[in-house]
Amino acid sequence: MLRPVAIHCLLSTLLCMWVLCNAQSPSGPPVIQLRLAGEKRKHYEGRVEVFYNGEWGTVCDDDFSITAAQVVCRELGFMNAESWSPSAKYGSGEGHIWLDNLHCTGGEKSLAECHSNGFGVSDCKHSEDVGVVCTQKRIPGFKFIQNQGLTVQVEDVRLRATYSQRKRIPITEGFLEVKYGGKWRQICNEEWTEKNSRVICGMYGFPGEKRFNARPYKLLASRRKKNFWGFSVNCTGNEADLSDCKIGREIKRKGNSTCEQGMPVVVSCVPGRAFAPSVSAGYRKAYRLEQPLVRLRGGAMIGEGRVEVLKNGEWGTVCDDNWNIRAATVVCRELGFGSAKEALTGARLGQGIGPVHMNEVECSGFEKSLTECYFNRDAGCSHEEDAAVRCNIPAMGFNKRLRLNGGRNPYEGRVEVLAEKNGSMVWGTVCSDSWGTMEAMVVCRQLGLGFASHAFQETWYWQGDGSTDAVVMSGVRCSGTELTMDQCLHHGKHILCPKGGGRFAAGVSCTQTAPDLVLSAQAVEQTTYLEDRPMYALQCAHEEHCLSSSADKADPSSYRRLLRFSSQIHNNGQSDFRPRAAHHSWIWHECHRHYHSMEVFTHYDLLTLNGTKVAEGHKASFCLEDTHCDEGIQKRYECANFGAQGITVGCWDTYRHDIDCQWIDITDLKPGDYIFQVVINPNYEVAESDYTNNIMRCRSRYDGQRIWTYNCYIVTPTSGTNDKFRETSHFSMTENTLLDIFFN
């Protein structure tokens, strides 16, 4: 039997334990907020930071596990965790170390539910701050976080157009509704602001909001049953997504009496230039670019790419130091898109060329141009740190009018389009006459499948539905920049396809990455010289058509004057450059005793100042290999013993000045001033992420005995509605300059 003193002690002990257990929170674990922070990181990775008791702090790596990382990532809205990092990989944090010795089972909804030493109880230093890497895929739905700690998640958000506007593409105006508890609900506009509308428009791919006629919406709202969401929304206007906004005050729901002083929120957006319907007078004031100083390059889809800035007449890149979603959103809106989906770092969309113009960019989010943001001009960055963006674009429904059929995977197949025939919409094939890489590029872009890998003119090995064999589109010619096949030149309703469809229907294969070849202008300028070479020593080159036509009648003892130079070709893209033809179909040249993997790899031309071609040469790729690579990159391609040919990402192939056909035959050239031009991959045999940097030009002066080559540069389009190349006033464009029609 327990004595009274013992009972008293036991009760005291139990009381103390109860107090300790409940001191943390009277109703379960405390409400916390999480964020990812730190140095040199992407948006889905970083140092784990916890907001508790009014202060941000970190988490110690002691006993941390992938299970705890999964809880962190899911609480932040990502589907899962890929990995975690100890020892302050993303830099040391500041303030409290809120959590230590964390043990999670994986089923917790919040990191606060995991077992730990308790908030603020830790023996760690900030050198032990833990970091996580989450999967990029996000949990469906948007999360709003109120200042007081209330967390509300909705399943979806939409713009519900009125009946008269539902057929318009894109939908730019309508009632804003959120899906909550399985039902679509309106938002009361009593506390709604233009800043909120700006965020919504950005999410849906529009650069800004505009005013609208509220009268028809009031009339429509008065006839509809009210079903309001129970909260207001409070955005500052510079958020990239509604999930970044705060929840406003809670609204008391009183059935049809809810929001008595207002009506359901209506949002009206102004579309970017590329998406504004030209037939509607209501879009005359669509967002327009005013002499843009920023452009995107190297992206597969419209609205994505490496960020490049024009400064002092020269395009350059932006360093990824401090690059974030706010700066990326400024770029997207400036170019007529919505807010940014991703701010990409580490040259994720390929490396640029030229100078790095901006570093450590800081934007408020309201700037009209990236050039208005604060930045550091002293870059100290390499192109391995080039920043890029992926922007929100309007839902245009492009992929509903095109499909691939019969392929082994979703990225390949016979191209089939939805077309009108005898008053009804039917699926049919595309004639493969003149079908090439540029047409395939447009197909892959329209379907959201990235870049073209190959264009096929025979597809008998992809058995599709026999009922769709009929050709419904022929004569397709694309520049490569179109958003849809309909925008390419084609025969319209007058189909002309002698080969017919079926086995000769057009096909494509797509890929998420592509190479990007860039010629070193400096290497050409530094290695150019003249050589007089006897005709008898040029027999092999003559067989390969590397001399001008006058050589056909030349005496074997005569001499040819050759403009020689070296070409150093870099692969700055995201995948290796490989010949389109398989090894078994390479062409053997007996005289030189080697294979040609590409019959025309480069064109060499001399042009007059008005663009007339006066001398030309070409180079077949008898050996595509990794001559040199950037530090840390392993060579993969070597031509010795008829090995595999290609150029690895981060490597370059050098054709030396002293090999056959690495010249232009200028025997018949008159003295004067000329343009020396080199075009890589001129026939688009291999798909690249960016064809606009495939041309190099130099100024040349020939006095009959000597030649001077100077001012060599990579030709890049200037911005504006009608892109023309630099110095176009000096010469007209020729066919070998890729027609100057791509990439507006």
XYZ file of C-alpha atoms in Angstrom:
744
model
C 0.000 0.000 0.000
C 1.359 3.375 -1.081
C 1.948 5.934 1.593
C 0.397 9.427 1.231
C 3.867 10.911 0.599
C 4.514 8.382 -2.185
C 1.126 9.095 -3.756
C 1.840 12.808 -3.579
C 5.221 12.356 -5.318
C 3.662 10.124 -7.989
C 0.914 12.666 -8.676
C 3.501 15.466 -8.805
C 5.603 13.472 -11.259
C 2.600 12.728 -13.501
C 1.555 16.382 -13.358
C 5.055 17.531 -14.357
C 5.131 15.047 -17.246
C 1.718 16.258 -18.415
C 2.878 19.882 -18.299
C 6.051 19.047 -20.233
C 4.178 17.048 -22.834
C 1.636 19.782 -23.389
C 3.858 22.833 -23.025
C 4.833 22.665 -26.669
C 1.316 23.050 -27.996
C -2.067 22.635 -26.395
C -3.486 21.067 -29.568
C -0.724 18.878 -31.018
C 2.512 19.871 -32.743
C 3.182 23.567 -33.410
C 2.394 25.110 -36.781
C 5.599 25.777 -38.708
C 6.588 26.947 -42.163
C 9.418 25.538 -44.283
C 11.546 26.952 -47.048
C 14.648 25.990 -49.050
C 17.514 28.459 -48.986
C 21.236 28.656 -49.625
C 23.909 29.100 -52.246
C 24.151 27.771 -55.840
C 20.860 25.941 -55.855
C 17.821 25.250 -57.977
C 14.296 26.016 -56.802
C 13.663 22.422 -55.685
C 16.789 22.049 -53.538
C 18.507 23.873 -50.708
C 19.137 24.226 -46.999
C 16.073 23.310 -44.927
C 14.870 26.293 -42.899
C 12.019 26.319 -40.366
C 9.893 29.298 -39.314
C 8.973 28.861 -35.646
C 8.179 31.296 -32.852
C 8.527 34.243 -35.237
C 12.080 33.368 -36.404
C 13.694 31.392 -39.223
C 16.163 28.704 -38.205
C 17.770 25.541 -39.545
C 17.746 21.755 -39.027
C 20.739 19.714 -37.842
C 21.892 16.737 -39.925
C 22.182 14.381 -36.886
C 19.990 11.289 -37.482
C 18.427 12.964 -40.546
C 17.250 10.471 -43.191
C 15.648 10.240 -46.624
C 12.335 9.676 -44.832
C 12.652 13.062 -43.137
C 13.597 14.586 -46.498
C 10.398 13.158 -47.981
C 8.332 14.833 -45.258
C 10.104 18.154 -45.972
C 9.540 17.950 -49.722
C 5.881 17.001 -49.468
C 5.260 19.807 -46.995
C 6.791 22.183 -49.554
C 4.473 20.879 -52.290
C 6.828 18.510 -54.130
C 5.875 14.919 -54.879
C 8.903 13.335 -53.190
C 12.559 13.688 -52.189
C 15.507 12.562 -54.292
C 18.294 12.943 -51.715
C 19.559 14.885 -48.707
C 22.924 16.467 -47.905
C 24.710 16.891 -44.547
C 27.405 19.365 -43.490
C 25.905 22.612 -44.822
C 26.263 21.784 -48.532
C 24.139 24.851 -49.362
C 26.001 27.104 -46.939
C 25.639 27.742 -43.235
C 22.404 29.276 -42.009
C 21.829 31.816 -39.265
C 19.816 32.046 -36.081
C 18.456 29.093 -34.110
C 18.947 25.454 -35.000
C 15.344 24.570 -34.348
C 15.397 20.783 -34.825
C 17.955 18.074 -34.040
C 17.918 14.253 -33.999
C 14.847 14.109 -36.218
C 13.131 10.745 -36.633
C 10.274 10.568 -39.156
C 8.184 7.588 -40.187
C 7.265 9.138 -43.547
C 3.553 9.480 -42.842
C 3.793 12.865 -41.130
C 2.059 15.829 -42.773
C 4.508 18.273 -41.195
C 8.105 18.111 -40.045
C 6.826 19.295 -36.660
C 5.098 15.922 -36.212
C 8.401 14.009 -36.393
C 10.089 13.009 -33.134
C 13.024 15.243 -32.165
C 14.849 16.686 -29.150
C 12.295 19.496 -29.144
C 12.312 22.909 -30.737
C 15.534 24.778 -30.032
C 17.157 21.830 -28.193
C 20.348 21.088 -30.127
C 24.085 20.640 -29.668
C 24.852 21.328 -33.368
C 26.629 24.106 -35.196
C 25.521 25.665 -38.482
C 28.259 23.693 -40.231
C 25.875 20.735 -39.740
C 22.838 22.337 -41.416
C 20.972 19.801 -43.513
C 19.841 20.250 -47.139
C 17.467 18.332 -49.390
C 16.871 17.783 -53.116
C 13.201 17.297 -54.041
C 11.736 15.927 -57.231
C 10.769 18.686 -59.657
C 7.217 17.395 -60.016
C 4.824 19.235 -57.745
C 1.762 17.959 -55.890
C -1.396 19.020 -57.768
C -3.103 21.961 -56.147
C -2.034 25.325 -54.781
C -1.111 26.092 -51.219
C -1.824 29.386 -49.502
C -0.106 30.255 -46.226
C -1.640 32.836 -43.935
C 0.559 35.004 -41.702
C -1.028 33.543 -38.572
C 0.034 30.074 -39.682
C -3.246 28.802 -41.157
C -2.653 26.532 -44.142
C -5.365 26.056 -46.770
C -4.958 23.932 -49.883
C -7.204 24.086 -52.924
C -7.312 21.469 -55.626
C -7.289 23.663 -58.731
C -7.816 27.168 -60.100
C -9.500 28.144 -63.373
C -10.770 31.050 -65.454
C -14.357 30.230 -66.397
C -15.218 32.088 -69.573
C -18.738 33.179 -70.383
C -20.525 31.228 -73.094
C -19.822 33.863 -75.763
C -16.067 33.751 -75.094
C -15.515 30.014 -74.650
C -14.649 29.506 -78.326
C -11.900 32.094 -78.205
C -8.338 30.826 -78.009
C -6.718 31.653 -75.724
C -9.290 32.356 -73.013
C -8.215 35.681 -71.539
C -11.206 36.649 -69.401
C -13.730 35.073 -67.088
C -14.862 34.329 -63.548
C -12.022 33.140 -61.308
C -12.914 29.927 -59.510
C -11.105 27.635 -57.093
C -11.817 23.964 -56.558
C -12.167 23.304 -52.861
C -13.683 20.241 -51.248
C -14.416 18.780 -54.675
C -16.540 21.767 -55.771
C -15.787 24.841 -57.868
C -16.317 28.044 -55.890
C -16.176 31.750 -56.688
C -14.081 34.332 -54.822
C -15.699 37.468 -53.438
C -14.256 40.622 -55.013
C -14.768 42.909 -52.002
C -11.038 42.834 -51.190
C -9.768 41.807 -54.617
C -7.047 44.007 -56.147
C -5.368 44.492 -59.522
C -2.225 42.963 -58.005
C -4.126 39.738 -57.430
C -5.291 39.785 -61.065
C -1.725 40.375 -62.224
C -0.600 37.177 -60.494
C -3.504 35.174 -61.953
C -2.770 36.432 -65.477
C 0.893 35.526 -65.063
C -0.044 31.979 -64.052
C -2.101 31.590 -67.213
C 0.652 32.825 -69.514
C -0.306 36.495 -69.914
C 2.068 39.405 -69.214
C -0.520 41.659 -67.580
C -4.101 42.361 -66.573
C -6.529 44.836 -68.127
C -9.875 46.440 -67.338
C -13.117 44.871 -68.480
C -16.795 45.687 -68.815
C -18.291 44.542 -65.485
C -21.946 45.061 -66.474
C -22.556 41.696 -68.237
C -20.750 39.851 -65.442
C -22.941 41.485 -62.771
C -26.029 40.492 -64.713
C -24.769 36.924 -65.133
C -23.745 36.659 -61.475
C -27.179 37.788 -60.299
C -28.766 34.866 -62.144
C -26.342 32.229 -60.903
C -26.367 30.334 -57.651
C -23.741 31.672 -55.255
C -21.104 29.291 -53.968
C -18.268 31.364 -52.548
C -14.923 30.211 -51.221
C -14.442 31.068 -47.559
C -11.303 33.193 -47.875
C -9.966 36.282 -49.581
C -6.520 36.432 -51.216
C -3.739 38.915 -50.607
C -1.005 39.165 -53.294
C 1.677 41.830 -53.555
C 1.699 41.526 -57.367
C 5.253 40.311 -57.884
C 4.523 36.670 -57.082
C 5.096 34.148 -59.848
C 2.236 31.938 -58.721
C -0.906 32.115 -56.596
C 0.714 29.656 -54.205
C 3.155 32.428 -53.238
C 0.329 34.741 -52.105
C -1.105 34.959 -48.605
C -4.575 34.113 -47.445
C -6.602 37.186 -46.507
C -9.389 37.334 -43.970
C -11.901 34.539 -43.630
C -15.268 35.303 -45.239
C -18.426 34.261 -43.473
C -20.524 32.204 -45.831
C -24.231 33.076 -45.749
C -25.495 31.331 -48.859
C -26.779 33.872 -51.411
C -26.156 36.647 -48.870
C -22.393 36.061 -48.976
C -20.431 38.930 -50.548
C -23.431 41.282 -50.437
C -21.316 44.347 -51.234
C -19.577 42.727 -54.192
C -19.724 39.983 -56.814
C -17.596 37.015 -57.930
C -14.068 37.951 -59.006
C -13.573 38.460 -62.746
C -10.066 38.523 -64.214
C -9.224 39.925 -67.647
C -5.724 39.466 -69.101
C -3.876 40.982 -72.048
C -2.217 38.365 -74.292
C 1.343 38.517 -75.551
C 2.060 39.273 -79.192
C 2.534 35.616 -80.178
C -0.866 34.612 -78.777
C -3.120 37.590 -79.596
C -5.851 36.749 -82.141
C -5.394 39.217 -85.001
C -8.988 38.934 -86.203
C -10.550 40.434 -83.095
C -10.714 44.195 -82.656
C -10.693 43.645 -78.917
C -7.051 42.650 -79.090
C -5.697 45.687 -80.900
C -4.015 46.802 -77.693
C -2.374 43.450 -77.084
C 0.926 43.528 -75.272
C 3.649 44.734 -77.636
C 7.409 44.612 -77.435
C 9.182 47.953 -77.585
C 12.691 47.449 -78.994
C 13.446 44.449 -76.757
C 16.828 44.190 -75.126
C 16.301 40.613 -73.933
C 15.777 37.362 -75.838
C 15.616 33.597 -75.213
C 17.803 31.080 -77.028
C 18.278 27.316 -76.972
C 14.825 26.297 -75.717
C 12.698 23.630 -77.385
C 9.395 25.335 -76.624
C 8.188 28.884 -77.002
C 8.653 30.719 -73.704
C 11.808 28.924 -72.611
C 15.497 29.396 -73.225
C 18.802 30.826 -72.159
C 18.471 34.519 -71.228
C 20.516 36.855 -73.450
C 20.826 40.627 -73.151
C 21.767 43.228 -75.792
C 24.397 45.702 -74.647
C 26.415 48.070 -76.836
C 25.207 46.235 -79.930
C 26.414 42.837 -78.705
C 24.357 39.986 -77.296
C 25.608 38.362 -74.109
C 24.340 36.108 -71.331
C 23.300 36.451 -67.677
C 25.210 34.739 -64.861
C 23.151 32.529 -62.551
C 24.501 33.964 -59.279
C 21.402 34.914 -57.211
C 19.179 34.044 -60.193
C 15.650 33.446 -58.895
C 12.011 33.128 -59.900
C 11.372 36.852 -59.462
C 14.059 37.873 -61.965
C 12.931 35.098 -64.300
C 9.352 36.427 -64.145
C 10.530 39.899 -65.180
C 12.132 38.314 -68.267
C 9.005 36.320 -69.099
C 6.630 39.275 -68.807
C 9.006 41.497 -70.777
C 8.857 39.055 -73.686
C 5.069 38.794 -73.672
C 4.675 35.589 -71.662
C 3.261 35.056 -68.190
C 5.192 34.586 -64.966
C 8.096 32.154 -64.742
C 7.582 28.468 -64.023
C 11.285 27.891 -63.431
C 14.455 29.923 -62.992
C 17.152 27.627 -64.401
C 20.825 27.773 -63.501
C 24.045 26.028 -64.556
C 23.523 26.456 -68.334
C 20.614 23.992 -68.190
C 19.480 25.131 -71.652
C 22.927 25.269 -73.217
C 25.889 27.631 -73.076
C 25.863 30.960 -74.848
C 28.679 32.806 -76.590
C 30.095 36.296 -76.253
C 30.331 38.283 -73.010
C 28.468 37.706 -69.738
C 26.679 41.054 -69.403
C 24.907 40.675 -66.037
C 25.628 39.015 -62.702
C 23.932 38.919 -59.276
C 20.658 40.228 -60.694
C 18.136 41.498 -58.151
C 14.603 42.432 -59.249
C 11.573 43.685 -57.357
C 9.298 41.911 -59.830
C 7.656 45.078 -61.173
C 10.386 46.113 -63.630
C 9.378 46.375 -67.292
C 12.726 44.967 -68.374
C 15.496 42.883 -66.860
C 17.846 45.751 -67.676
C 16.041 47.875 -65.052
C 16.955 45.438 -62.260
C 19.986 45.929 -60.066
C 22.967 43.868 -61.246
C 26.729 43.611 -61.028
C 28.607 44.296 -64.249
C 31.806 42.659 -63.014
C 30.633 39.169 -63.865
C 33.568 36.863 -63.182
C 31.366 34.063 -64.558
C 31.808 31.483 -67.296
C 29.152 30.305 -69.721
C 28.772 27.185 -67.593
C 26.750 29.480 -65.294
C 24.371 30.904 -67.912
C 20.870 31.551 -66.552
C 17.691 30.404 -68.301
C 13.922 30.505 -67.817
C 10.774 28.531 -68.486
C 7.711 30.774 -68.710
C 3.998 30.137 -68.356
C 2.292 30.361 -71.755
C -1.441 30.387 -72.583
C -3.290 27.128 -73.221
C -3.716 27.207 -76.998
C -4.790 23.596 -77.543
C -2.152 23.104 -80.249
C -1.539 19.471 -79.325
C -5.174 18.525 -79.935
C -4.846 18.952 -83.717
C -1.770 16.788 -84.202
C -0.595 13.344 -83.078
C 2.059 10.679 -83.613
C 0.890 7.183 -84.441
C 2.524 3.751 -84.574
C 5.809 4.607 -82.842
C 7.563 2.491 -80.245
C 7.190 5.283 -77.689
C 5.282 8.606 -77.364
C 8.244 10.515 -78.844
C 8.120 8.988 -82.334
C 5.671 7.947 -85.021
C 3.848 8.820 -88.203
C 2.571 12.415 -88.202
C -1.213 12.680 -88.349
C -3.194 15.930 -88.436
C -6.844 16.734 -87.832
C -8.250 18.369 -90.942
C -11.629 19.230 -92.427
C -12.797 16.921 -95.198
C -16.273 16.936 -96.751
C -17.630 19.019 -93.890
C -16.291 16.862 -91.069
C -13.024 16.670 -89.115
C -10.903 13.610 -89.927
C -7.407 12.390 -89.080
C -4.986 11.929 -91.968
C -1.298 11.833 -92.871
C 1.189 14.408 -94.174
C 2.918 14.059 -97.542
C 6.641 13.440 -97.082
C 7.802 15.316 -100.214
C 10.359 17.923 -99.060
C 9.851 16.763 -95.453
C 12.912 17.593 -93.350
C 14.332 18.633 -90.005
C 12.654 22.059 -89.905
C 9.201 20.545 -90.414
C 9.936 17.898 -87.769
C 11.018 20.656 -85.359
C 7.600 22.298 -85.619
C 5.796 18.983 -85.041
C 7.782 18.246 -81.877
C 7.239 21.798 -80.599
C 3.490 21.683 -81.270
C 3.195 18.422 -79.337
C 5.370 19.661 -76.469
C 7.902 16.872 -77.058
C 11.056 18.988 -77.291
C 13.382 19.060 -80.303
C 13.298 16.975 -83.459
C 15.745 14.101 -83.525
C 14.985 12.798 -87.031
C 12.618 13.505 -89.912
C 11.410 10.439 -91.831
C 10.123 10.312 -95.400
C 9.136 6.641 -95.143
C 7.143 5.227 -92.243
C 6.118 1.752 -93.424
C 7.653 0.289 -90.230
C 5.182 2.308 -88.105
C 1.867 0.657 -88.767
C -0.879 3.126 -88.009
C -4.631 2.905 -88.373
C -5.394 2.147 -92.034
C -8.352 4.525 -91.959
C -5.954 7.466 -91.539
C -3.654 6.681 -94.504
C -5.176 9.381 -96.729
C -3.020 12.492 -97.180
C -4.712 15.621 -95.796
C -1.707 17.970 -95.884
C 0.978 18.396 -98.555
C 3.666 20.819 -99.676
C 4.691 21.594 -96.090
C 7.639 23.995 -95.824
C 8.559 25.421 -92.415
C 11.157 27.947 -91.341
C 11.434 26.168 -87.989
C 9.996 28.933 -85.818
C 6.283 28.254 -86.294
C 4.169 27.228 -83.319
C 1.980 24.883 -85.368
C 2.025 23.049 -88.697
C -0.852 25.244 -89.872
C 1.475 28.256 -89.770
C 3.925 26.623 -92.224
C 3.557 27.050 -95.969
C 1.441 24.217 -97.424
C -0.938 23.470 -100.279
C -4.103 24.045 -98.276
C -7.125 22.157 -99.579
C -5.454 21.378 -102.918
C -3.509 18.252 -101.992
C -0.634 17.279 -104.304
C 1.312 14.185 -103.262
C 2.425 11.869 -106.114
C 3.849 9.273 -103.712
C 0.673 9.177 -101.637
C 0.406 8.499 -97.917
C 0.629 5.111 -96.253
C 4.236 3.926 -96.245
C 5.426 7.305 -97.586
C 3.701 9.415 -94.930
C 5.889 11.859 -92.984
C 7.216 10.820 -89.580
C 9.328 12.234 -86.771
C 11.188 11.280 -83.660
C 11.564 13.854 -80.883
C 14.001 14.336 -78.021
C 14.193 16.551 -74.943
C 17.760 17.711 -75.663
C 19.748 18.695 -78.737
C 23.311 19.697 -79.672
C 24.296 23.258 -80.575
C 27.346 23.829 -82.792
C 29.219 27.132 -82.700
C 32.299 28.000 -84.767
C 35.227 29.809 -83.136
C 35.504 33.077 -85.070
C 38.842 33.810 -83.398
C 40.394 30.544 -84.650
C 39.385 31.343 -88.241
C 40.723 34.889 -88.087
C 44.073 33.783 -86.649
C 44.752 30.943 -89.125
C 43.777 32.383 -92.532
C 46.486 32.427 -95.237
C 47.031 31.836 -98.992
C 48.713 28.839 -100.604
C 49.527 28.217 -104.274
C 49.309 24.477 -104.833
C 49.986 22.498 -108.047
C 47.023 20.860 -109.718
C 48.660 17.438 -109.764
C 48.693 17.484 -105.937
C 44.946 18.178 -105.792
C 43.521 15.154 -107.604
C 41.646 13.762 -104.590
C 40.276 17.193 -103.694
C 39.192 17.663 -107.318
C 37.301 14.349 -107.198
C 35.447 15.574 -104.105
C 34.504 18.859 -105.859
C 36.591 21.009 -103.515
C 37.908 23.225 -106.353
C 36.145 25.812 -108.486
C 34.679 24.832 -111.855
C 37.630 26.293 -113.809
C 39.809 23.495 -112.389
C 38.009 21.011 -114.665
C 39.950 22.351 -117.661
C 43.137 23.278 -115.838
C 46.515 21.916 -116.899
C 47.930 19.383 -114.385
C 51.068 21.503 -114.061
C 49.142 24.692 -113.277
C 48.610 26.080 -109.780
C 45.482 26.812 -107.795
C 45.360 29.627 -105.239
C 43.726 28.424 -102.017
C 42.424 30.482 -99.087
C 43.251 28.160 -96.179
C 42.120 28.358 -92.543
C 41.347 26.192 -89.532
C 37.837 25.672 -88.159
C 37.224 24.877 -84.504
C 33.633 23.796 -83.920
C 32.280 23.664 -80.346
C 29.220 21.760 -79.114
C 27.554 24.095 -76.598
C 24.258 22.183 -76.494
C 22.764 19.576 -74.178
C 23.410 16.397 -76.178
C 26.119 15.021 -78.452
C 26.242 15.976 -82.135
C 26.004 12.747 -84.159
C 25.773 12.233 -87.941
C 22.250 11.470 -89.077
C 23.377 8.579 -91.275
C 24.141 5.278 -89.586
C 27.694 3.888 -89.879
C 26.691 1.316 -92.511
C 25.432 4.040 -94.875
C 28.510 6.284 -94.754
C 30.068 6.906 -98.169
C 33.565 5.577 -98.850
C 35.987 7.769 -100.834
C 38.718 5.651 -102.321
C 41.112 8.462 -103.202
C 41.302 9.880 -99.667
C 40.708 6.429 -98.163
C 38.087 7.521 -95.648
C 34.313 7.563 -95.038
C 32.104 10.643 -95.193
C 29.531 10.592 -92.400
C 27.972 13.844 -93.729
C 28.486 14.844 -97.368
C 28.094 18.558 -96.544
C 29.104 19.513 -93.013
C 30.121 23.126 -93.707
C 29.884 25.654 -96.544
C 32.690 28.129 -97.191
C 31.877 31.198 -99.316
C 33.325 34.503 -100.432
C 30.653 37.107 -101.077
C 30.803 40.578 -102.531
C 29.640 43.360 -100.237
C 26.169 43.158 -101.806
C 25.918 39.411 -101.143
C 26.826 37.910 -104.528
C 28.748 34.657 -104.226
C 32.084 34.777 -106.099
C 33.907 31.751 -104.677
C 32.841 28.736 -102.663
C 33.985 25.575 -100.977
C 32.514 22.865 -98.812
C 33.688 20.352 -96.276
C 32.343 16.850 -95.860
C 32.642 15.357 -92.397
C 35.138 12.557 -92.953
C 36.013 12.658 -89.276
C 33.813 14.158 -86.553
C 35.682 13.663 -83.304
C 36.519 15.229 -79.947
C 39.823 17.005 -80.610
C 39.756 18.758 -77.230
C 37.274 18.978 -74.335
C 36.613 21.321 -71.443
C 38.184 20.378 -68.145
C 36.495 17.397 -66.519
C 34.816 16.150 -69.728
C 35.879 12.821 -71.198
C 36.372 12.404 -74.958
C 33.866 9.966 -76.456
C 34.473 10.072 -80.212
C 37.661 9.185 -82.060
C 37.977 8.456 -85.765
C 40.925 6.052 -85.461
C 40.134 2.546 -86.762
C 36.835 3.795 -88.226
C 35.427 4.488 -84.786
C 32.193 6.257 -83.866
C 31.939 9.881 -85.017
C 30.451 12.836 -83.175
C 31.165 15.840 -80.944
C 30.517 15.480 -77.208
C 28.834 18.271 -75.238
C 31.616 20.531 -73.941
C 34.108 19.378 -76.601
C 35.210 20.740 -79.955
C 36.346 19.339 -83.286
C 39.217 21.046 -85.103
C 39.682 20.780 -88.865
C 43.232 21.992 -89.379
C 44.173 24.382 -92.161
C 46.559 21.847 -93.745
C 44.027 19.116 -94.611
C 42.359 18.718 -97.994
C 39.261 20.795 -98.771
C 39.797 23.061 -95.759
C 39.901 26.032 -98.124
C 38.196 28.205 -100.713
C 39.610 28.094 -104.245
C 40.134 31.797 -105.162
C 42.237 31.234 -108.309
C 39.784 33.289 -110.413
C 39.059 35.951 -107.779
C 39.650 39.616 -108.642
C 41.260 41.934 -106.065
C 38.785 43.734 -103.830
C 36.837 43.743 -100.549
C 34.772 40.672 -99.691
C 32.747 38.919 -97.006
C 34.200 35.571 -95.919
C 31.422 33.309 -94.644
C 31.316 29.867 -92.988
C 28.013 28.026 -92.395
C 27.890 24.905 -90.201
C 25.296 22.187 -90.840
C 23.845 24.248 -93.729
C 21.314 21.651 -94.860
C 19.989 21.057 -91.325
C 20.934 17.391 -91.622
C 21.255 17.190 -87.849
C 18.784 18.896 -85.520
C 20.221 21.585 -83.220
C 18.724 23.598 -80.391
C 19.785 26.878 -82.018
C 20.562 27.420 -85.696
C 21.000 31.188 -85.330
C 24.650 30.843 -84.278
C 25.697 28.578 -87.185
C 27.052 31.373 -89.385
C 30.380 33.181 -89.076
C 31.424 36.161 -91.180
C 34.658 38.097 -91.610
C 35.687 41.094 -93.662
C 38.391 40.249 -96.207
C 40.602 42.347 -98.500
C 42.475 40.733 -101.402
C 45.101 42.635 -103.421
C 45.927 39.858 -105.881
C 48.858 38.524 -103.836
C 47.896 38.817 -100.179
C 44.670 38.575 -98.205
C 43.679 40.226 -94.919
C 40.890 38.710 -92.823
C 39.545 40.738 -89.901
C 36.460 41.506 -87.776
C 35.288 37.882 -87.661
C 32.081 37.363 -85.679
C 29.204 34.932 -85.211
C 26.135 36.272 -86.989
C 23.192 36.636 -84.616
C 19.738 38.060 -85.331
C 18.874 41.399 -83.791
C 15.558 41.741 -81.970
C 12.313 43.041 -83.309
C 9.459 41.922 -85.453
C 11.570 41.517 -88.563
C 14.906 40.065 -87.546
C 17.725 40.909 -89.902
C 21.336 40.015 -89.447
C 23.920 42.541 -88.439
C 25.424 44.580 -91.285
C 22.619 43.675 -93.677
C 22.980 47.098 -95.232
C 26.306 45.945 -96.714
C 24.972 42.858 -98.500
C 21.814 40.961 -99.328
C 21.177 37.528 -97.850
C 21.856 34.401 -99.866
C 20.472 30.910 -99.745
C 23.465 29.636 -97.815
C 22.844 32.060 -94.968
C 19.853 29.925 -94.017
C 17.593 32.457 -95.779
C 17.583 34.622 -92.672
C 14.004 33.681 -92.026
C 14.315 31.812 -88.795
C 13.771 32.788 -85.200
C 11.928 36.085 -85.211
